[in-house]
Every structure is written in C-alpha cells, then in structure tokens.
Coordinates of C-alpha atoms and ligand atoms in Angstrom, one line a residue:
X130 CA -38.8 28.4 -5.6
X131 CA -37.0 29.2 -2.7
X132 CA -37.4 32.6 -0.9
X133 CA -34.9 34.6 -0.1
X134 CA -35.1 34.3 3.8
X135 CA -36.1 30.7 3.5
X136 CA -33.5 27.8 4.8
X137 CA -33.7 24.7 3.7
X138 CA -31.9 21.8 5.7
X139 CA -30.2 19.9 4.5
X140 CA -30.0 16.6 6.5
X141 CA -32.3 15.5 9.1
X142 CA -31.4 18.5 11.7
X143 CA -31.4 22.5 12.4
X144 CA -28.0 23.8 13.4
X145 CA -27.4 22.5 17.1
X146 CA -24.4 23.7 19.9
X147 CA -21.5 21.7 20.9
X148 CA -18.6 22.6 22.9
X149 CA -16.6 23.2 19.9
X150 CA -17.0 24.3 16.5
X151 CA -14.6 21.8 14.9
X152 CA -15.4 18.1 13.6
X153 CA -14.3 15.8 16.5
X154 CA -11.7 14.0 14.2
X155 CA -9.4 13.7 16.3
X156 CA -8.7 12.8 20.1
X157 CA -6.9 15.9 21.6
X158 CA -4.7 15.8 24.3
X159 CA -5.7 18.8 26.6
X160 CA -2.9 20.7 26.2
X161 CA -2.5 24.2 24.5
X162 CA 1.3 24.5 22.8
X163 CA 1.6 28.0 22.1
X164 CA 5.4 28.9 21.0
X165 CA 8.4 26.6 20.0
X166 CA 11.9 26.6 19.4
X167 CA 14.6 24.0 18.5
X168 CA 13.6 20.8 20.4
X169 CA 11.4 23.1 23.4
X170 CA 7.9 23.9 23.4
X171 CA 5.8 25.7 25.8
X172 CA 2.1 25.3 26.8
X173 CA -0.4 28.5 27.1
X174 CA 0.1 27.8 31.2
X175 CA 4.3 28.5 30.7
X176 CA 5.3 24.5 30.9
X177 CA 7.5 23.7 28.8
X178 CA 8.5 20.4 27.1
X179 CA 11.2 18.6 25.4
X180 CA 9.7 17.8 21.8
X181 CA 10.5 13.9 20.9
X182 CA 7.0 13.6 18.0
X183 CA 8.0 16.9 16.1
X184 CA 4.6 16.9 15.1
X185 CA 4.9 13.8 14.2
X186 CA 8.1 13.5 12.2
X187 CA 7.6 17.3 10.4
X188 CA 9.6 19.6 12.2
X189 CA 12.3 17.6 11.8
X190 CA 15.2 20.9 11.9
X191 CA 13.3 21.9 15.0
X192 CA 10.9 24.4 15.9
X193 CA 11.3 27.7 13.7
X194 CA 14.3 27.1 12.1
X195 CA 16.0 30.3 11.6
X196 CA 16.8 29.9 7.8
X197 CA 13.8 28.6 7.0
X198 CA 12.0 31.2 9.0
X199 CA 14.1 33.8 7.6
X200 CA 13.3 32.7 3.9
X201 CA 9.3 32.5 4.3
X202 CA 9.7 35.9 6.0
X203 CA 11.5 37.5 3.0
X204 CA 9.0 35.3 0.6
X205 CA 5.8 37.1 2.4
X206 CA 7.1 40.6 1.0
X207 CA 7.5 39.5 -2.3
X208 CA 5.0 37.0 -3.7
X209 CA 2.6 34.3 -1.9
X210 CA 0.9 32.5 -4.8
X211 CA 0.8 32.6 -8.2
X212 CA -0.9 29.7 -10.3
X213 CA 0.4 27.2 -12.0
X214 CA -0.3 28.4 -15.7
X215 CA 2.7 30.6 -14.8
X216 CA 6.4 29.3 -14.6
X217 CA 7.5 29.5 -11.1
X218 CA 11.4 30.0 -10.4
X219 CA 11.0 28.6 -7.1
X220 CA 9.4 25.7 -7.8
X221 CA 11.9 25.0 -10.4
X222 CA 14.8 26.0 -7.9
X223 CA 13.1 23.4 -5.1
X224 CA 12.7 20.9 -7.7
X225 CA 16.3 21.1 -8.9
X226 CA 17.4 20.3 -5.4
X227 CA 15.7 17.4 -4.9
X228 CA 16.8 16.1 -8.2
X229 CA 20.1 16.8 -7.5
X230 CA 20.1 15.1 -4.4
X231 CA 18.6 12.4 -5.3
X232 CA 17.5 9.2 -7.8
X233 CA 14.7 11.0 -9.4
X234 CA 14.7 13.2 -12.5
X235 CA 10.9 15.2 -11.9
X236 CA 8.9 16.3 -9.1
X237 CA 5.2 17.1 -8.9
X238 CA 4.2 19.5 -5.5
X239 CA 1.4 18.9 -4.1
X240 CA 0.0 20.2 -0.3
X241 CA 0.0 16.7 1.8
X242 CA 1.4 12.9 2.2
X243 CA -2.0 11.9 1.5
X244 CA -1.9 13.8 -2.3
X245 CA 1.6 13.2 -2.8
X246 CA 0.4 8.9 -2.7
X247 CA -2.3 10.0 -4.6
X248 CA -0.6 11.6 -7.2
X249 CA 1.6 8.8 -7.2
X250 CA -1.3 6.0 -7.8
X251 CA -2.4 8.0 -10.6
X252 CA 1.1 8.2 -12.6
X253 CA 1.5 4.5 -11.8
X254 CA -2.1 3.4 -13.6
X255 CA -1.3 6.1 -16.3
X256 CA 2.5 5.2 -16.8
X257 CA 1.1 1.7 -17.9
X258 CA -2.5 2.7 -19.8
X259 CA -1.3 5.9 -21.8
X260 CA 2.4 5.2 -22.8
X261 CA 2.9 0.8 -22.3
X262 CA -0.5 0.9 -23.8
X263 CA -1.6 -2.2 -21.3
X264 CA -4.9 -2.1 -18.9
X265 CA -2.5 -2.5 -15.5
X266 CA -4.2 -0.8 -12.7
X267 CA -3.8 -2.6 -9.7
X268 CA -1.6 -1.4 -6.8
X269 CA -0.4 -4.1 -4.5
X270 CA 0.3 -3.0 -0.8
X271 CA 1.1 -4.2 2.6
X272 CA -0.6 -5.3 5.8
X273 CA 0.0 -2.7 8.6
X274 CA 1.0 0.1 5.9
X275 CA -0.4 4.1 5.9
X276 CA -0.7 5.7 3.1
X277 CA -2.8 8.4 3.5
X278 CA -6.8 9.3 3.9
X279 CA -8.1 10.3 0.7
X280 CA -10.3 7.5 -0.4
X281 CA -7.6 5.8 -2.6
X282 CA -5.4 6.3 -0.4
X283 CA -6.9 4.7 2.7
X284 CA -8.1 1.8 0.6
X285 CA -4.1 1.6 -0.2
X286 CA -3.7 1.6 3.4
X287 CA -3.0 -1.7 4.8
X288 CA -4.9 -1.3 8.2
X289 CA -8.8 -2.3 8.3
X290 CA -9.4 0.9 11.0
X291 CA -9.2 3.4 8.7
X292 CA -11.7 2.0 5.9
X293 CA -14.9 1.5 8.2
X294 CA -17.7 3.1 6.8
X295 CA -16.8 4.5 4.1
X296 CA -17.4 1.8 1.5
X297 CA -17.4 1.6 -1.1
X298 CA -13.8 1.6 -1.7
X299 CA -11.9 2.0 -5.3
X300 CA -11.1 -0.9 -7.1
X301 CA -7.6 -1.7 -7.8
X302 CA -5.8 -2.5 -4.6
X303 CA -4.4 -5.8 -2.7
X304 CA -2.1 -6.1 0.5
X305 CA -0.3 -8.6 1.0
X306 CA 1.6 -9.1 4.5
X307 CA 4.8 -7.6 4.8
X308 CA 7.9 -10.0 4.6
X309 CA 6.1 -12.6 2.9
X310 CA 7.5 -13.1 -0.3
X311 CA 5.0 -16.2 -1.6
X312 CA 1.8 -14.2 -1.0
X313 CA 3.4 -11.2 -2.7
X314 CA 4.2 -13.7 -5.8
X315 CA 1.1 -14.8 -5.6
X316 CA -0.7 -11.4 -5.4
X317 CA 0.3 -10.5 -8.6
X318 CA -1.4 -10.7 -12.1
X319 CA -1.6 -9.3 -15.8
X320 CA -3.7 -6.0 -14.2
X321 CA -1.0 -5.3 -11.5
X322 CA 0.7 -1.8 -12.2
X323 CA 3.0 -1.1 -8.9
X324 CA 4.1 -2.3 -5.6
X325 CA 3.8 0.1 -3.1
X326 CA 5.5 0.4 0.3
X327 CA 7.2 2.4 3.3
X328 CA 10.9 1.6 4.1
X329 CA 10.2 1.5 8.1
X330 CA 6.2 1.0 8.3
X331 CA 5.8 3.9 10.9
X332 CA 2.1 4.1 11.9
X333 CA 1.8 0.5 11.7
X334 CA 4.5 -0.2 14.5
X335 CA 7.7 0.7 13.4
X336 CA 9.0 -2.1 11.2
X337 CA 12.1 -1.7 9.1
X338 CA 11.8 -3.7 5.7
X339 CA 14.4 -6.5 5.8
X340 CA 17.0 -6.1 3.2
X341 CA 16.6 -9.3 1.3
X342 CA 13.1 -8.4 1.3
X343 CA 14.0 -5.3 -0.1
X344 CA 15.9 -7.2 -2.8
X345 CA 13.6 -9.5 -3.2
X346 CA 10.8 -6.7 -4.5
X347 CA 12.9 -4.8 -6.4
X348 CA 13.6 -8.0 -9.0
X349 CA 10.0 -9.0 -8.6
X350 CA 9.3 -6.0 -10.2
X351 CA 11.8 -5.8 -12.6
X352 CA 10.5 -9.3 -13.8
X353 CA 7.3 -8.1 -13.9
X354 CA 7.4 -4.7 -15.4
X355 CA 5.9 -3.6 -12.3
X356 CA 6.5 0.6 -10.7
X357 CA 8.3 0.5 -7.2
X358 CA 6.8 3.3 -5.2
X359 CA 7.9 3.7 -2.4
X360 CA 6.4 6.4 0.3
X361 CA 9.0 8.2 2.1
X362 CA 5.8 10.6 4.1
X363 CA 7.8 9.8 7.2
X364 CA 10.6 8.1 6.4
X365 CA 11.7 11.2 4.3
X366 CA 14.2 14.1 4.3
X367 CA 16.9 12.7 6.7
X368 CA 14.6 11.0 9.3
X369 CA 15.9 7.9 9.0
X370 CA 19.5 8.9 8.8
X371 CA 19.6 9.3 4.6
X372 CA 18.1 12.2 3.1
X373 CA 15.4 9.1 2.0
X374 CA 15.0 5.5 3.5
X375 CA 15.2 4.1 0.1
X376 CA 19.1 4.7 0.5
X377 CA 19.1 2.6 2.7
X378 CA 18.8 -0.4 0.9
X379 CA 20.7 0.2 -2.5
X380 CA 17.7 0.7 -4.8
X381 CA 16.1 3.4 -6.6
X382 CA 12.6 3.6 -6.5
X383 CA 10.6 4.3 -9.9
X384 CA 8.4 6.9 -7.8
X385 CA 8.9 8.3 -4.3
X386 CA 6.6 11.0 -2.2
X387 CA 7.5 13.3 0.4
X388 CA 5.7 15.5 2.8
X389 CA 6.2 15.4 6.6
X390 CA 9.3 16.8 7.1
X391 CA 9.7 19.0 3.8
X392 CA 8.5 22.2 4.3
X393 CA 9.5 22.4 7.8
X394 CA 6.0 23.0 9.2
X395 CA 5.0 24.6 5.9
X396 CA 2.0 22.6 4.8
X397 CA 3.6 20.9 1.1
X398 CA 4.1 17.4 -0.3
X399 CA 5.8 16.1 -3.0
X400 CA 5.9 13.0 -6.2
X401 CA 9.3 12.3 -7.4
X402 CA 10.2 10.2 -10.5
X403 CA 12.2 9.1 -12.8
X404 CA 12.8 11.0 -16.1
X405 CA 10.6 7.6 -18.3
X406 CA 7.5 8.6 -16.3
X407 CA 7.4 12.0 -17.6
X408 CA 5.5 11.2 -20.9
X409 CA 2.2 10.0 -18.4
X410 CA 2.5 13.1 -16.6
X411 CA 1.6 15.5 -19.3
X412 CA 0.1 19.1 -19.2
X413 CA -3.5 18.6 -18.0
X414 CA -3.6 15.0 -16.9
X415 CA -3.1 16.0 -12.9
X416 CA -3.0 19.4 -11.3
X417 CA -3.3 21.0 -7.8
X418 CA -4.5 24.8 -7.5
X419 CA -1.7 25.6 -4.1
X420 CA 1.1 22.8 -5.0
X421 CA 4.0 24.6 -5.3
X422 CA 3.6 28.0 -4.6
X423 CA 6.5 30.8 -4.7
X424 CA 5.9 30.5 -0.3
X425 CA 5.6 26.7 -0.4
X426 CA 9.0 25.9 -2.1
X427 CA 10.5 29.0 -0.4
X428 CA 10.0 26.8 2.3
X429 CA 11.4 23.5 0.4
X430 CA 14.5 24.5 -0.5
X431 CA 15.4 26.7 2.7
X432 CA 14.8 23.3 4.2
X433 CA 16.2 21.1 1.7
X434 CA 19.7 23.5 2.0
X435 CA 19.8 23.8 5.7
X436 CA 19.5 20.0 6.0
X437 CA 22.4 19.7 3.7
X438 CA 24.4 22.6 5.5
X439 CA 23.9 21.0 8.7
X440 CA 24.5 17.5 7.6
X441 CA 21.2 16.5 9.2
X442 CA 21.2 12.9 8.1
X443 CA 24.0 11.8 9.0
X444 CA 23.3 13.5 12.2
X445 CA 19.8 11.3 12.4
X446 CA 22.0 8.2 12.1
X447 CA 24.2 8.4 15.0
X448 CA 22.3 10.7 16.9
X449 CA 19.3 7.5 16.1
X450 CA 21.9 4.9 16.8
X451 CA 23.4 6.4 20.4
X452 CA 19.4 6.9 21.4
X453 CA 18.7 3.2 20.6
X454 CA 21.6 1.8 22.4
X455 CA 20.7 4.0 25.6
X456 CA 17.2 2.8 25.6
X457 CA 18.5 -0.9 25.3
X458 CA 21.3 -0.6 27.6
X459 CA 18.4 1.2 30.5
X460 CA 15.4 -1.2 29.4
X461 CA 16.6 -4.2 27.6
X462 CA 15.6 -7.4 29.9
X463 CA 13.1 -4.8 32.0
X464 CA 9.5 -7.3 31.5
X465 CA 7.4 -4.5 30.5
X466 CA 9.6 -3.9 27.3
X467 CA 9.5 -6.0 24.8
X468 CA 12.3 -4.2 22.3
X469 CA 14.0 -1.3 20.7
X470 CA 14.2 -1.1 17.0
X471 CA 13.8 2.0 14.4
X472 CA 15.9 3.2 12.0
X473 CA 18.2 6.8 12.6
X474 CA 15.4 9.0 14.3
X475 CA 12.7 6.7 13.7
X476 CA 12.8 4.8 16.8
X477 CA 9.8 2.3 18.8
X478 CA 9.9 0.9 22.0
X479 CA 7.6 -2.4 21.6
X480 CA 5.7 -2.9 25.0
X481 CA 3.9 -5.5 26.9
X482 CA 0.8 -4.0 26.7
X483 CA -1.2 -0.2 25.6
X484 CA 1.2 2.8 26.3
X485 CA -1.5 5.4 26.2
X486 CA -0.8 6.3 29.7
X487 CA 2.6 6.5 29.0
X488 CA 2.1 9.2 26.8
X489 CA 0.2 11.4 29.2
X490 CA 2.4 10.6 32.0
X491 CA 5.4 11.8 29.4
X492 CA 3.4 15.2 28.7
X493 CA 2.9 15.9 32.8
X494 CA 7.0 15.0 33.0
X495 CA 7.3 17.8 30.2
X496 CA 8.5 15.0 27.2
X497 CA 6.2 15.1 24.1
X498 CA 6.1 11.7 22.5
X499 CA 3.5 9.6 20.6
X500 CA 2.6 6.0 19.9
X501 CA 2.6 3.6 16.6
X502 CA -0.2 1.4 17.6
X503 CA -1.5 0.2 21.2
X504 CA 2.1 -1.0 22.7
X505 CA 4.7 0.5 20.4
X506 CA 6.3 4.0 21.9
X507 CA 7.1 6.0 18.8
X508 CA 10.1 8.7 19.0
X509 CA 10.8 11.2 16.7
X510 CA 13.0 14.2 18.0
X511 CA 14.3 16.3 15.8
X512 CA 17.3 15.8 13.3
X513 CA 19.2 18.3 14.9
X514 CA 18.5 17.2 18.6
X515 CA 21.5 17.1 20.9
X516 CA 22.9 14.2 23.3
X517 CA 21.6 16.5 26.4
X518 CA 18.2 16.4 25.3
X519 CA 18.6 12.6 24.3
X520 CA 20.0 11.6 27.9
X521 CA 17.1 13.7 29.4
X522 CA 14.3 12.2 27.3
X523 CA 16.2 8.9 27.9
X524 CA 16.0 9.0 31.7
X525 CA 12.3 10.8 31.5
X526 CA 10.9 7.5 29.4
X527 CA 13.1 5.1 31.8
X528 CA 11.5 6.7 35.0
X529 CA 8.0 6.1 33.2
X530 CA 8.2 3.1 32.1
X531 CA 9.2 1.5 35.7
X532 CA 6.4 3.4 37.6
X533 CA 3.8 2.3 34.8
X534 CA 5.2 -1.5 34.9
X535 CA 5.0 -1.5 39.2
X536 CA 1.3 -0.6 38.3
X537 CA 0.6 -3.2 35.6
X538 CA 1.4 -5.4 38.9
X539 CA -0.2 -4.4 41.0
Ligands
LIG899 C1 1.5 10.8 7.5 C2 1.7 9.8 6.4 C3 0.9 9.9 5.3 C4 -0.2 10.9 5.1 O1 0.2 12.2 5.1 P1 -0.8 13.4 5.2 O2 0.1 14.6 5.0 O3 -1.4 13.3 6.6 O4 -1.8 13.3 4.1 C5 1.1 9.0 4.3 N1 2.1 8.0 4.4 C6 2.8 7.9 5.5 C7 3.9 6.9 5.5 C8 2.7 8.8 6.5 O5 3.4 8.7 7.6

C-alpha cells in the first residue's frame, strides 16, 4: 500500500536541478527570436535577421502570413477542436484542395512529418495484408534518407545516427544506397510491400534523385506490385518549385505525406493516396485524437489557397534557379566550395569541410541559415522571398565563406 504522502521513485534518482526544465534534445543556438514577419525576424535584444531556414522549410509563405493569420484568427471565435466521430467541413474543404491539386484521390491528417510516414508505413503493409491478401511487409529505403523519429520511422531512416540506442528496432525495413539500381533489384523479395523515398534527400545533404533513377523505380515497382511512397515532409507545398517534388519527374506516387510547410507554422501533417488504397484505410484501422481539427485545416487551406493565389511554386522555381546561379557565378571555382545544387528553394552549398561556424557567423551578420550534414550549407527562404533579400543573403554568405576559407589557411 502506498500512503498518501508517500513518493515512490521511480528510477534510480530524487528530482535534481538543472539550468533548464526541458530535455536537452536539441543543441540551441543562443539566440531568442521573439516576432517575425515575411522573410525578417527579430531577436529579444531588437537584431533582426533575414530568414533563409524558415524554420526549416515550414514557413514557407513567410512569417505570419496575413491570410493565413486572418483565417486562424476568425477560426479561434468559432470552433478549435471537435473529434473525429464528427464530420468536419473543414477537413473535408482542406482535403478537397489537395485532391484537386493534386494526383491523389484521399487524405488522412495527422499532427507531424514523422506521423504522416507513419501513417503511411501502415497503409502500405495493410494495402497488401487486408485487401491483396499477401504477407508483404517490408519497406525498402535509402541510404542518407529522413523519415521521421518515431521508432518506425527512424528505423526507415536511412542514417545510422538517429537509431543509437534505441534498439531494438521494428522489423520490416532495408536501405539500399540511393542511385544504385542493382542493390535496389537485389533488395527486393516476395515480403517487400513499398519503396520509399524523398525527391531531393534534404537532411541527408541535399541530393536530387536523378530522373532515370526516378524512372527506373517507378517500373520496378510496377513489375513488382510494389507501393511508391514518396515523402514530400520538405520537399512539399511549392518548396521545390511544384506544389510537390514528385512533379517534377512525371510520376504519381501511390502515397505521398506532407507536413513542413502545410499549415504555415500551424503544427499538421498529412497522407495522401490514391482512391485503390481506400479499402485498407477503413473506419477504425488508424486514427489520431488532434489530426485535422476545424483550426488545423483552417490553417491548410488558407495556405493551400494563398499558395495558389500567389503562384508560390512557380515563384520557388525561378526565384531557386536565379539564387543558384548567383551563388555559382560568386563561388564557383572559390577552393572552399565544392558546389551548388538544390532544386527551386531547396538549395546546398557542398563545402570543403564542417560549416558549423558558418552558421553562427551568418546569425552575428543577421542571416538565419542551417546545415544538411557537416559541409553542406542548406537554404530555404521563403517561397515568396524577393530578389533584394536574395542579393543580400547572396553577398552575406559570399563575405562568410571567404573569411572562413582565409582561416581554414591559416
Ligand atoms: C522533417 C522531416 C520529417 C519529420 O517531420 P517531423 O514533423 O519532424 O516529424 C520527415 N521526413 C522528411 C523528409 C523531413 O524533412
């Protein structure tokens, strides 16, 4: 029996201090950003600082973007959450446009990248055991991929970092390296169930899939009876310079997610599918308590309609393409760089050696930027960002880039 005032611990320690009541999960940058708008941000101190990471890749219409601010405002007097036993106009309305706009016939909401891949896994290995009536469970993905943190998610991950200590991992998943068609041959078998990829592997260094590649995938899977999913997390809602990556390359994934960029800031994800996957999707076979809510997809579709209004993706593709030719004109040939290459406003500048100090030399210039790996330079400015602010974060990164190289020499 336990009294009332009794406390039992519950691992090897009592309660202890630290400077900070948070998990230390992540390495913070100490800065404070306190209010943004457009491309700008400002710091509790008053600097301010040209955004090129958008948190990476989510405020991709810039900071508080009036419609969409304007839409969650009205939204908070009427209705925040309701669950999903209940029909949802909304969700239906925010579902509708992304149908409408693109190769997939349903949507399932969910709150993150991480669920949306997730939820995506799960349709896959049901798709195949419930309606082909086959024992296909096995996802096949690629080296240097991200696809989330959950535990199937991370074990989908194609990067050995994120997996330490946390074994054991789910059975069911293979990568293969990117690009190399044999070894994906090889890979699969009778259990396989879905191949499952990013367009431009973003965390993993920026690398565009090559289009024959592409090709190549698509028929192996057709061949094979095997689900194409691709995750569009980053690549997604007009980054790249299509409303999705996929576009790009002329094919039309079975299943697609989406989360970064789609509520604007709004915390939401998304599944998309086509219509033959709805018979494994049925009522009680996946669920999420917040995905969808009446304030969630108030912020999908204010987002999903300002993108279209303001033509963001095409604006991503020659906004991406002047960016990349600037940097290559100014550092092409410099011998810390080692190249440009991205796709629309997914862009990496591939370096010599670790960038880190880049980075913090960017913030104290007032330019926000981030890193895909140790010597890749990752920017993603907003879709909407103008040539000013390009030239500006142009000649910022130029400047840093030459003082950090005459240090390397010394
Ligand atoms: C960020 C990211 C994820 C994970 O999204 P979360 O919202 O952090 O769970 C998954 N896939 C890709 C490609 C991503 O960039």
């Amino acid at each position: 029996m336990v009294k009332s005032n009794e406390v039992i611990a519950g691992g090897m320690n009592s309660k202890e201090g630290a400077e900070s009541s948070l998990f230390p999960t992540y390495a913070r940058y100490p800065i404070s950003l306190v209010k943004g708008e457009g491309s700008w941000l400002w710091d509790d101190k008053g600097n301010k600082y040209l955004d090129f990471m958008c948190g990476i890749a989510v405020t991709n219409l810039g900071h508080a973007p009036v419609k969409v601010k304007e839409k969650l405002k009205a939204q908070l007097d009427e209705l925040w959450h309701v669950s999903n036993l209940f029909q949802i106009p909304g969700q239906e309305k925010a579902a509708s446009l992304l149908t409408e706009n693109t190769c997939a016939d349903a949507v399932f909401f969910c709150n993150s990248g991480a669920e949306a891949n997730e939820a995506a896994i799960k349709l896959a290995r049901r798709y195949h055991q419930k309606v082909k009536g086959s024992n296909r469970y096995e996802i096949i993905t690629f080296t240097q991929s991200f696809h989330g943190r959950t535990l199937a998610t991370l074990t989908a991950t194609g990067q050995d970092k994120v997996k330490e200590g946390f074994l054991p991992l789910p059975a069911g998943f293979k990568s293969v390296p990117l690009h190399d068609l044999p070894a994906l041959e090889a890979a699969i078998g009778e259990n396989t169930a879905a191949i499952m990829m990013e367009m431009v592997q973003a965390e993993g260094g920026i690398y565009p899939v090559e289009p024959e590649f592409m090709k190549a995938v698509s028929e192996l899977c057709s061949k094979h009876g095997l689900l194409l999913i691709v995750d569009e997390v980053q690549t997604g809602m007009g980054r790249t310079g299509k409303l999705f990556a996929h576009e790009h390359y002329g094919i039309e994934p079975d299943i697609f997610t989406v989360a970064k960029g789609l509520g604007s800031g709004f915390p939401v994800g998304a599944m998309l599918g086509k219509g033959y996957l709805r018979d494994a999707f049925t009522a009680g076979s996946h669920g999420s308590t917040f995905g969808g809510t009446p304030l969630a997809t108030a912020a999908v579709t204010a987002t999903i309609e300002t993108i279209l209004e303001e033509q963001a993706p095409q604006r991503a593709a020659e906004s991406g393409l002047y960016l990349m030719e600037r940097l290559k004109a100014e550092l092409e040939g410099h011998s810390f760089v080692k190249g440009v290459r991205g796709l629309g406003l997914l862009v990496g500048i591939e370096c010599e050696a670790p960038v880190g100090d880049i980075v913090l030399a960017g913030q104290k210039n007032g330019l926000l930027f981030i890193t895909a790996g140790p010597n890749v330079i990752r920017l993603l400015p907003n879709l909407l960002v103008t040539k000013e602010e390009i030239d500006q974060a142009v000649s910022i990164l130029v400047k840093l880039i030459h003082e950090h190289s005459a240090v390397e020499q010394v």
